[in-house]
Tab-separated table of C-alpha atoms and ligand atoms in Angstrom:
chain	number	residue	atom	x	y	z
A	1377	UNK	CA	51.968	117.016	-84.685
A	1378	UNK	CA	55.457	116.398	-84.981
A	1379	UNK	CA	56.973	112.665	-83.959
A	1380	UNK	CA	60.489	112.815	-83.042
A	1381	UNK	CA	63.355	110.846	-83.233
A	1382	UNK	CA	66.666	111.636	-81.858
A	1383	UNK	CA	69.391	110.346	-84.003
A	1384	UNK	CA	72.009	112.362	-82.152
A	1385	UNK	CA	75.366	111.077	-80.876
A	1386	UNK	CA	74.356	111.683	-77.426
A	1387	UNK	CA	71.936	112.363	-75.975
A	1388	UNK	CA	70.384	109.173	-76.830
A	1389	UNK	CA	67.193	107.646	-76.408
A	1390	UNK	CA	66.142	105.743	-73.629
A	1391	UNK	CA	63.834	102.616	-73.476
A	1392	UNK	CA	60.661	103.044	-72.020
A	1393	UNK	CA	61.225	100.275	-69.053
A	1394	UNK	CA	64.316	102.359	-68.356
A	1395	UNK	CA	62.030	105.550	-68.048
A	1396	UNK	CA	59.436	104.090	-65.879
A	1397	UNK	CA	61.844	102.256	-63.576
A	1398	UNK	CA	63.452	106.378	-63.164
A	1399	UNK	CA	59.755	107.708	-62.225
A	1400	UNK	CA	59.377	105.318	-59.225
A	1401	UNK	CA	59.459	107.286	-55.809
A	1402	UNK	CA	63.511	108.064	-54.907
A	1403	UNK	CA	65.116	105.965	-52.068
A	1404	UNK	CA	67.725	107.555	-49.099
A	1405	UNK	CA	71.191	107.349	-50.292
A	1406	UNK	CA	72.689	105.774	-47.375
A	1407	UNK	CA	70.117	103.400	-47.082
A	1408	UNK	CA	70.881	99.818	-47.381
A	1409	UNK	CA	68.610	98.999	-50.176
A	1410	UNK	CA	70.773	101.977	-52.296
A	1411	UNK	CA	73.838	100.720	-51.435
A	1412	UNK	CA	73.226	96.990	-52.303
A	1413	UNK	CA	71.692	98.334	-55.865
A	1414	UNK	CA	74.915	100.777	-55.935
A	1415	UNK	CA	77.737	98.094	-55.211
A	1416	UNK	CA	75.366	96.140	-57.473
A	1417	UNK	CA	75.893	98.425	-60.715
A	1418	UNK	CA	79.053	98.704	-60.179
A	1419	UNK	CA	79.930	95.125	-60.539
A	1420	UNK	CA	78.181	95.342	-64.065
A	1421	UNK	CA	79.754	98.408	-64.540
A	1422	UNK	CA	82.590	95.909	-65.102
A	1423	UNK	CA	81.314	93.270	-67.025
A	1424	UNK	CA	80.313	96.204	-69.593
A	1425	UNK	CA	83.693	97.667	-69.294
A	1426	UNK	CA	85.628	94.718	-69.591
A	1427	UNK	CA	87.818	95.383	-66.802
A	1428	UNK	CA	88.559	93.435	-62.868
A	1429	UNK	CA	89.503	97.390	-61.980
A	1430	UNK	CA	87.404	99.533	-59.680
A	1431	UNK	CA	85.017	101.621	-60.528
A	1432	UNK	CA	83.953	105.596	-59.360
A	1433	UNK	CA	80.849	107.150	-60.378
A	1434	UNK	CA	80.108	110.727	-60.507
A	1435	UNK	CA	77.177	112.650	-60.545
A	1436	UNK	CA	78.561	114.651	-63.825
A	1437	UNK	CA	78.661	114.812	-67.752
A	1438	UNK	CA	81.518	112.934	-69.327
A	1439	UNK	CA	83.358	115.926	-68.953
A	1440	UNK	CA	83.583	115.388	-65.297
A	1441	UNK	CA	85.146	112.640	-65.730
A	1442	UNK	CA	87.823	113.578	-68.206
A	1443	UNK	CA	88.586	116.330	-65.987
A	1444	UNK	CA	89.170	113.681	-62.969
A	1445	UNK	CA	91.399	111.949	-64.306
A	1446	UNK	CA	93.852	115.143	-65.251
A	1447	UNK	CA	93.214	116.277	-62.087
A	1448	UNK	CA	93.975	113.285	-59.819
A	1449	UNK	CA	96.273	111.599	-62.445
A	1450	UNK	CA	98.414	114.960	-63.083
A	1451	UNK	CA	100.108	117.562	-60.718
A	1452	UNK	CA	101.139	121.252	-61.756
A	1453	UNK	CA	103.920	120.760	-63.831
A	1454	UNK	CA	103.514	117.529	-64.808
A	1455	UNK	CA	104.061	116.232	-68.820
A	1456	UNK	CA	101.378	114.632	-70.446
A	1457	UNK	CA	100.668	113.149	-74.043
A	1458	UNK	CA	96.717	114.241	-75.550
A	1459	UNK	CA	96.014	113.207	-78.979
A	1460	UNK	CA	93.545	115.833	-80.986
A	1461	UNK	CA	91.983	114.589	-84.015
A	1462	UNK	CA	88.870	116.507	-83.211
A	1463	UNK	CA	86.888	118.578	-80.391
A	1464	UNK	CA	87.191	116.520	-77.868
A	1465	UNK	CA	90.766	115.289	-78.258
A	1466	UNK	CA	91.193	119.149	-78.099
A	1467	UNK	CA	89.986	119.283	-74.684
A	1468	UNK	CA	92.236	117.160	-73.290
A	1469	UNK	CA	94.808	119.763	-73.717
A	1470	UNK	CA	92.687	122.327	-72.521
A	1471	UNK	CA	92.173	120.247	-69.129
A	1472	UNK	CA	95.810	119.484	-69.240
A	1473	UNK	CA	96.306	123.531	-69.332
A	1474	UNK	CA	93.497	124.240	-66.586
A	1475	UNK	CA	95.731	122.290	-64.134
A	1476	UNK	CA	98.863	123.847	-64.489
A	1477	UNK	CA	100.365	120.645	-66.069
A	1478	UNK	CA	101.822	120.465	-69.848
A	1479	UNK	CA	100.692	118.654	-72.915
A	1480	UNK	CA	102.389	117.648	-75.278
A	1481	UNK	CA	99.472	117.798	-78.079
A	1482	UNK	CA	99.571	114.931	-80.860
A	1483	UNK	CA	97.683	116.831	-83.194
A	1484	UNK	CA	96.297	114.815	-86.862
A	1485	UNK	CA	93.603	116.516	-89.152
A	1486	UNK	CA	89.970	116.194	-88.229
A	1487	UNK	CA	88.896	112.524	-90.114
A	1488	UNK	CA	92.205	111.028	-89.437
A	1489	UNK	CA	93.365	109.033	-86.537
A	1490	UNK	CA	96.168	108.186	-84.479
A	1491	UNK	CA	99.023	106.071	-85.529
A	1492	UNK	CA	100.964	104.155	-82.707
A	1493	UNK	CA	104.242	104.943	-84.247
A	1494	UNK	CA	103.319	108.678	-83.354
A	1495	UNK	CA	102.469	108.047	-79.696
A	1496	UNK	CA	105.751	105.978	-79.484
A	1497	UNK	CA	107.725	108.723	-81.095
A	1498	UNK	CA	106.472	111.890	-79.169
A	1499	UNK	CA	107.055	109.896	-75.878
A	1500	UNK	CA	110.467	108.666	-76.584
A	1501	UNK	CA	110.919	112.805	-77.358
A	1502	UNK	CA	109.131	113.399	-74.430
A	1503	UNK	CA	110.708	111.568	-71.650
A	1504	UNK	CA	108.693	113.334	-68.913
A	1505	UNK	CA	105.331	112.085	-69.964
A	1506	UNK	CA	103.216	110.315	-67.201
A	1507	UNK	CA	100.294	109.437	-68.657
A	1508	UNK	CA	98.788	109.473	-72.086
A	1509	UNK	CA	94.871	111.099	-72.822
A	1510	UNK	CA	93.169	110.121	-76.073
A	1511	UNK	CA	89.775	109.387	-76.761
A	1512	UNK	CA	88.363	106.043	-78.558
A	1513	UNK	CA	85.791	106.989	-80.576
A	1514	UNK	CA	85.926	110.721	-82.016
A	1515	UNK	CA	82.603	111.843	-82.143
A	1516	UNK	CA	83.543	115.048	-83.581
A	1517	UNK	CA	84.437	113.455	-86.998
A	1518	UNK	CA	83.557	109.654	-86.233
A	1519	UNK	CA	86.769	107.949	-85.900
A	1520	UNK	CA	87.924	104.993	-83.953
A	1521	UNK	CA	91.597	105.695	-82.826
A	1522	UNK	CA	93.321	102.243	-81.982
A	1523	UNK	CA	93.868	102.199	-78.988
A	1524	UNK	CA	95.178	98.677	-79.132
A	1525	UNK	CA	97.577	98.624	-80.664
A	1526	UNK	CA	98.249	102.026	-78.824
A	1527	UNK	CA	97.672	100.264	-75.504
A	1528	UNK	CA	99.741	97.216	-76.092
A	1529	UNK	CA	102.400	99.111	-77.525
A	1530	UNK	CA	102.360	101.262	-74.120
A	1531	UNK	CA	102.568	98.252	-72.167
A	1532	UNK	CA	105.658	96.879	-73.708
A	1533	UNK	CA	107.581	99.856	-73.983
A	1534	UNK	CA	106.356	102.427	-71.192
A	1535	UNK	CA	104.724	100.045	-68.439
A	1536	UNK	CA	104.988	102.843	-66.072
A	1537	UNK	CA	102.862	105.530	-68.410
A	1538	UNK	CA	99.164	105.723	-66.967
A	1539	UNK	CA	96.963	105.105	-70.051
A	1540	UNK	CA	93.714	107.095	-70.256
A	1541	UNK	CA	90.672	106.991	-72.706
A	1542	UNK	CA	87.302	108.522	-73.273
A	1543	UNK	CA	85.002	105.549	-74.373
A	1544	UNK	CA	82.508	107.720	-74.121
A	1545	UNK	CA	80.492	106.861	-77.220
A	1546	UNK	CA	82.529	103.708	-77.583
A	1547	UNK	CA	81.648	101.426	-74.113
A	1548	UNK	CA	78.483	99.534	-74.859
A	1549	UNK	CA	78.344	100.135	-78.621
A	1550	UNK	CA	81.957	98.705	-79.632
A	1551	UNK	CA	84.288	96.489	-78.477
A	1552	UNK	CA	86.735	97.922	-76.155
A	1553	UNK	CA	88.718	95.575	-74.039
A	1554	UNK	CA	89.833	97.474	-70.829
A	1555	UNK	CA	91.760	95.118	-69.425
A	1556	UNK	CA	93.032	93.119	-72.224
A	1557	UNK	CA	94.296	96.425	-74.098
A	1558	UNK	CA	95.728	97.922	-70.570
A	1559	UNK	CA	93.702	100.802	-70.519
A	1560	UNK	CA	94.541	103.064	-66.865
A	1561	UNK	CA	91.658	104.907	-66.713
A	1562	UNK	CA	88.269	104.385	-69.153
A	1563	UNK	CA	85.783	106.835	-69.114
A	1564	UNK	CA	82.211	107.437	-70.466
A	1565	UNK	CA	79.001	109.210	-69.476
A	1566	UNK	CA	75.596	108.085	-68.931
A	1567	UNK	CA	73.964	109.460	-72.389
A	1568	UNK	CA	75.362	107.563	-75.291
A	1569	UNK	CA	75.301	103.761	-75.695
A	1570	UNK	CA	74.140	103.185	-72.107
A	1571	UNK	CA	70.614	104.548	-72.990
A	1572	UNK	CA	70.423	107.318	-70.334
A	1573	UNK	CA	69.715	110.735	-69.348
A	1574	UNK	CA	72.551	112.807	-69.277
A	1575	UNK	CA	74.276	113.219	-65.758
A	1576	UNK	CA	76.023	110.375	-64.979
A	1577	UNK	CA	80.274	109.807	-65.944
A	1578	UNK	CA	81.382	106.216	-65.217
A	1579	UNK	CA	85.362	105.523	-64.558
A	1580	UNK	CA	87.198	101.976	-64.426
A	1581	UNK	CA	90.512	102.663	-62.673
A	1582	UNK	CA	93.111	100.356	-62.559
A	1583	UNK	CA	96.114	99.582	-59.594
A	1584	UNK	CA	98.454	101.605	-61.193
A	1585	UNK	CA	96.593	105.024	-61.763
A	1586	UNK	CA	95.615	104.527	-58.419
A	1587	UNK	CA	98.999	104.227	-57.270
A	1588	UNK	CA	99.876	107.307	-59.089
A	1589	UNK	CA	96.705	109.379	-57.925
A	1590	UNK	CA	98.092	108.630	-54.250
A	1591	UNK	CA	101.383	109.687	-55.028
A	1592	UNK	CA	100.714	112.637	-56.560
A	1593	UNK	CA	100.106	116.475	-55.503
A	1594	UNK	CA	96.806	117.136	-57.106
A	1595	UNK	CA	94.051	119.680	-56.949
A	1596	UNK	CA	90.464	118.719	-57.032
A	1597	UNK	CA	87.521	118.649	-54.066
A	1598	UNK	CA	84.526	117.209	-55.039
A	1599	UNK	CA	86.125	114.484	-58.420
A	1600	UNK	CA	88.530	112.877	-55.460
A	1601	UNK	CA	88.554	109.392	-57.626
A	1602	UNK	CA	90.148	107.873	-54.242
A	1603	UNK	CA	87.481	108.879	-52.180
A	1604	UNK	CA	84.564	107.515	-54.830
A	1605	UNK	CA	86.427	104.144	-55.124
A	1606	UNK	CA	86.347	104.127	-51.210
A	1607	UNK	CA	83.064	105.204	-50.386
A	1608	UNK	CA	79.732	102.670	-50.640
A	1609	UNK	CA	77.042	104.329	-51.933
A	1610	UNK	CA	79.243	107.360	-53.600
A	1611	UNK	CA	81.216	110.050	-51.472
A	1612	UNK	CA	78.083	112.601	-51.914
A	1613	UNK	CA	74.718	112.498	-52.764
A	1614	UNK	CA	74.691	110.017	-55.767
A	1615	UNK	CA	72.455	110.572	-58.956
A	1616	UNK	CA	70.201	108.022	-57.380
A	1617	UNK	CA	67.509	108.128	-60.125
A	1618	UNK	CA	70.025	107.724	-62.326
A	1619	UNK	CA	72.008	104.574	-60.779
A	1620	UNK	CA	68.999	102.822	-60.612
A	1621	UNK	CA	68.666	103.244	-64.637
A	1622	UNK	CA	71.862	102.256	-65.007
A	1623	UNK	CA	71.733	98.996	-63.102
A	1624	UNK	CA	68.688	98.065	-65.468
A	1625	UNK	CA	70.680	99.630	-68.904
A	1626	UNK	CA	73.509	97.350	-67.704
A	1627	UNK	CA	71.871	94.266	-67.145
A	1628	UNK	CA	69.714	94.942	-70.554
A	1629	UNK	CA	73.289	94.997	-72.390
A	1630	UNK	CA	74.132	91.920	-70.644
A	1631	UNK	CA	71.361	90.258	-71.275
A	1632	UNK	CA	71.250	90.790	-74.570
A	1633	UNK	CA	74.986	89.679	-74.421
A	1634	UNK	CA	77.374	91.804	-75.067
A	1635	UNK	CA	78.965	90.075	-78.428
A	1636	UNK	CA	75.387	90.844	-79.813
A	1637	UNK	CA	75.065	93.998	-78.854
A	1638	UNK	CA	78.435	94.681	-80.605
A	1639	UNK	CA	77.265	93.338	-83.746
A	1640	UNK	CA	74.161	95.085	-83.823
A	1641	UNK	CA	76.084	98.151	-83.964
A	1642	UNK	CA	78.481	96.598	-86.247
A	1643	UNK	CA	75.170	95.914	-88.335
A	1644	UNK	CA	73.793	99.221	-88.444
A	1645	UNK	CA	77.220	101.184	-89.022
A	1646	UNK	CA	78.158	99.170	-92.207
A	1647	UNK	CA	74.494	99.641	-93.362
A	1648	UNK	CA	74.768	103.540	-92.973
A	1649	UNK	CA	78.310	103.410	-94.609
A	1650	UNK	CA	77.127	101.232	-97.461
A	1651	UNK	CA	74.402	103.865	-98.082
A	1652	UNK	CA	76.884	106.675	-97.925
A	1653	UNK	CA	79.025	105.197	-100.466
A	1654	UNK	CA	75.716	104.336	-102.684
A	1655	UNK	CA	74.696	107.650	-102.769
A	1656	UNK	CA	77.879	109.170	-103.970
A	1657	UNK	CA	78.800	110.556	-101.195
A	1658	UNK	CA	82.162	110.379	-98.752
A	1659	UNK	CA	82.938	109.762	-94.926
A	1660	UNK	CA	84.802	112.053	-93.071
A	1661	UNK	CA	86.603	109.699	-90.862
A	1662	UNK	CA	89.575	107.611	-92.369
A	1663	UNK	CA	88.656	104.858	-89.730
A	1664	UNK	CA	85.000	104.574	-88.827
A	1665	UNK	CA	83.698	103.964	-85.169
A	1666	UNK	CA	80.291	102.050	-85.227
A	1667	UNK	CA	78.364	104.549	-82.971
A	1668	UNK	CA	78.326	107.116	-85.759
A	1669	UNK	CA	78.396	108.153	-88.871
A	1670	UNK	CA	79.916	111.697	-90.266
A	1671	UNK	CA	79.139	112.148	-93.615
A	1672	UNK	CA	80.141	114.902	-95.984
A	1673	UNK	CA	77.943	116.920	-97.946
A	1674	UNK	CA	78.100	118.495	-101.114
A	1675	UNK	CA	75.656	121.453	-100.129
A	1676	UNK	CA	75.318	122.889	-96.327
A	1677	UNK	CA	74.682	120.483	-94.177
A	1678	UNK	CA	72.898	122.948	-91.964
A	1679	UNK	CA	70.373	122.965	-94.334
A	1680	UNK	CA	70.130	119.557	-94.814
A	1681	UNK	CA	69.759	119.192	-90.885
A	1682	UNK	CA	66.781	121.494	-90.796
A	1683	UNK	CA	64.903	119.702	-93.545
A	1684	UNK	CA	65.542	116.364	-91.766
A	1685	UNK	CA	64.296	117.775	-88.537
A	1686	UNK	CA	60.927	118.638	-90.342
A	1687	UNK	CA	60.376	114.844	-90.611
A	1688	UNK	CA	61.277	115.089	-86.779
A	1689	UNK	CA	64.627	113.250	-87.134
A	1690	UNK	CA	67.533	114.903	-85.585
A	1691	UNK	CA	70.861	114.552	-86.520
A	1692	UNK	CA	73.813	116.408	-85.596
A	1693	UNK	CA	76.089	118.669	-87.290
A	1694	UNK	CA	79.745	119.169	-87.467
A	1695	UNK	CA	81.776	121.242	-84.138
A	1696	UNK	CA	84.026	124.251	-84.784
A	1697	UNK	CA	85.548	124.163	-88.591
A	1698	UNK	CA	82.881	121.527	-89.971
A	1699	UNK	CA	79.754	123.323	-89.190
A	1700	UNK	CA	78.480	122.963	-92.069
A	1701	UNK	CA	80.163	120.488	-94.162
A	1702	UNK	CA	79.120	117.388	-92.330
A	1703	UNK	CA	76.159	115.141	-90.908
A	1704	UNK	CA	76.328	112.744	-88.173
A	1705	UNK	CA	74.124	110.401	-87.485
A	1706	UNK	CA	74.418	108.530	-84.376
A	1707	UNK	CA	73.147	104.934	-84.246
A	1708	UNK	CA	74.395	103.762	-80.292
A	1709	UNK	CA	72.598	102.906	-77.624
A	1710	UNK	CA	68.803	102.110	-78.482
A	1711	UNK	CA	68.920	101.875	-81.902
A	1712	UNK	CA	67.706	99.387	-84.133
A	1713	UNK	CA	67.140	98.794	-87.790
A	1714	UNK	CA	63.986	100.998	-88.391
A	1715	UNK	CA	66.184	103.894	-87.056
A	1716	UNK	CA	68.654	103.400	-90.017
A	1717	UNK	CA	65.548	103.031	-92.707
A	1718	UNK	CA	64.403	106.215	-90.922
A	1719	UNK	CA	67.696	108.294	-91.467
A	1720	UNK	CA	69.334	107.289	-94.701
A	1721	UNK	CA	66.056	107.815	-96.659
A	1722	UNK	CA	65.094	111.299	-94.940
A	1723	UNK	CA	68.920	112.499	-96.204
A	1724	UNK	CA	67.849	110.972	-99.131
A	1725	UNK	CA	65.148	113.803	-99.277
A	1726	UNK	CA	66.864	116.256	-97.649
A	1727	UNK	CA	69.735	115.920	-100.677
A	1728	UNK	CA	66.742	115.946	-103.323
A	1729	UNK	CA	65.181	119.240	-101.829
A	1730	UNK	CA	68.876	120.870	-101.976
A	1731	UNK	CA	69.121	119.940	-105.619
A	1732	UNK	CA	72.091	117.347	-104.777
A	1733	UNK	CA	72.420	115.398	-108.070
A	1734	UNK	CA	72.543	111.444	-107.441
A	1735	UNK	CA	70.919	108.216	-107.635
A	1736	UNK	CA	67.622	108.923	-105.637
A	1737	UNK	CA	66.974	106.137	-103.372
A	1738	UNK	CA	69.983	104.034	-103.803
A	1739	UNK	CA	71.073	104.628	-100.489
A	1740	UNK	CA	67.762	103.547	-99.043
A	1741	UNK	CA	67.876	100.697	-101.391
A	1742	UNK	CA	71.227	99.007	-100.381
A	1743	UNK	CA	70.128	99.401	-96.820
A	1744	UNK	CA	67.179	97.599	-97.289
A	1745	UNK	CA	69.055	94.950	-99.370
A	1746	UNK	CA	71.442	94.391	-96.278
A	1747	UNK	CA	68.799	94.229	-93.695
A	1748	UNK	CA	66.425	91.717	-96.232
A	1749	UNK	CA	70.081	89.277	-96.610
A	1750	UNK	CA	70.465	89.846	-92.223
A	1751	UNK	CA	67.158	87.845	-91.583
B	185	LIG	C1	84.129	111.431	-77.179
B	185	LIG	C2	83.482	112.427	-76.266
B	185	LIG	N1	84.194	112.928	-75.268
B	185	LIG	C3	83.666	113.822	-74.420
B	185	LIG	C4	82.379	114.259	-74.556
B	185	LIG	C5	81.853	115.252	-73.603
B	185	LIG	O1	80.870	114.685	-72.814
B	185	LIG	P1	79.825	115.557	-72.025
B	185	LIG	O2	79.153	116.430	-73.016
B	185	LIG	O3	78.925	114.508	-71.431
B	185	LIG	O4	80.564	116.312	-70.997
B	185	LIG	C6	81.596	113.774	-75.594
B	185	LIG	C7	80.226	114.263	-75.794
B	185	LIG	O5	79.654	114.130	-76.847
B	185	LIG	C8	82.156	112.822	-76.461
B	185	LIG	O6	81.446	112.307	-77.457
């Protein structure tokens, strides 16, 4: 027997009440005990999101929903800024391309992150830009862009720029302020810190990129971001297993209050760095998010994958050009201490069994040492 625990940057796990609650018998879309629970979620939708702006759900990965917003945001033609510092800044530009519109590609070295004076620059180059695509949290390489300064700066200097971000592994696990750091459009999907199943991409959308969506000569059928926002119980058949979860993974956050939830993931992301840095090893990203942790390795991290997965924790390796040379380990969503004490000291082992020279068990011993001083 094998017990496993899935330590991956999404998919996460998801609480057992959460589970159960998804196995009761599925209720009629367009009845009125869906729709209350549906206009429901999405009112916590916005407490989570820290935004007064509306909210569209779609049946879709997170994906989906960064493909919305280039497609109802941007017409053929059209300029917009994406920022790459990984895989999935990369895709904005892909989307971008897929539409017929043009990025202009901010492009920084996988680890690094984007500097405001950069975004400022290449749109003052750029006159043309409409809107701007960047992600939060990089979960390619585990960097947290700031994207407030970014946003603020926007605001002063470009007010009429439409402002997008993927939050997907950054709402619910770290502190984003929608509203506060005028972020258009914030995206994220049902499987990272909102302790779901996979299928569900969640969208705050603000006046203005709703203004702009009307106004513009887009190309999309079934992610119509207008129609969502209009409709009461979603424009098609709604994930409606899953919107029940997420009206109970919502209120769970909220319960537990969101300031707390932020620090437990504060908590757990400074005890996984301290460990790193104990054990000799490096980061990979120049700014750490808190929902995960890319370390590098000095042997294959492939290898050191596989022997963690024989102790049934799973951990993910690097995309494209750091296969290989990194592990990340996610810790949003359910995760508590345990999960920490479970992943820094199977590394530990999985570094031993490579014949990694260091100091074996100092990373599980400074992790211990910060949970003993956190009770
Ligand atoms: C930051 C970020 N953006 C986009 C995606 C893509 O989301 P999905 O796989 O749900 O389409 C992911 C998935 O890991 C992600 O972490």
């Amino acid at each position: 027997m094998i017990k496993r625990y899935l330590m991956t940057p999404g998919p996460t796990p998801v609480p057992e009440d959460i589970m159960l609650l998804m196995a009761k018998p599925i209720v009629h879309h367009r009845t009125k005990e869906f729709k209350s629970v549906f206009k429901d979620t999405r009112e916590l939708v916005k407490s989570v999101f820290q935004t007064k702006n509306d909210i569209a759900i779609f049946a879709s990965s997170g994906t989906g929903a960064m493909e919305a917003s280039v497609s109802n945001v941007l017409a053929e033609n059209d300029t917009a800024l994406s920022v790459a510092a990984g895989k999935f800044g990369e895709r904005w530009g892909q989307i971008i391309r897929a539409f017929g519109a043009n990025p202009v590609e901010l492009s920084y070295e996988y680890g690094d992150f984007a500097k405001v004076e950069d975004i400022q620059k290449a749109i003052e180059n750029n006159p043309k830009i409409k809107a701007v695509f960047m992600q939060a949290s990089e979960t390619s390489t585990g960097v947290f862009h700031p994207i407030d300064e970014i946003g603020l700066m926007l605001k002063e200097k470009f007010p009429e720029i439409v402002f997008v971000v993927d939050g997907i592994t950054a709402i619910g696990a770290i502190d984003v302020k929608t509203d506060l750091w005028n972020i258009d459009i914030m995206i994220t999907g049902s499987q990272k810190a909102l302790m779901l199943p996979p299928g569900l991409s969640i969208t705050s959308v603000s006046e203005k990129a709703k203004n702009m969506i009307a106004k513009t000569k887009n190309r999309y059928y079934y992610f119509d971001i207008l129609k969502e926002l209009a409709s009461d119980g979603g424009s098609y058949t709604p994930a409606v297993t899953l919107i029940y979860g997420l009206n109970m993974a919502l209120k769970k956050l909220l319960d537990e209050g969101l300031e707390n939830v932020f620090k437990r993931h504060t908590l757990l992301a400074e005890a996984t760095r301290a460990a790193v840095s104990s054990l000799g090893l490096e980061l990979l990203a120049k700014k750490p998010a808190n929902s995960l942790t890319a370390i590098k390795t000095p042997v294959d991290s492939t290898k050191v994958i596989e022997y963690m997965k024989s102790f049934g924790v799973d951990v993910s390796n690097g995309q494209g050009s750091l296969k290989g040379k990194i592990v990340r380990i996610a810790h949003l969503g359910y995760f508590d201490k345990s999960d920490i004490l479970m992943a820094v000291s199977t590394l530990e082992m999985a570094l031993k069994s490579s014949g990694v020279e260091f100091n074996f068990g100092a990373g599980i011993k400074k992790v211990m040492e910060i949970f003993l001083n956190e009770q």
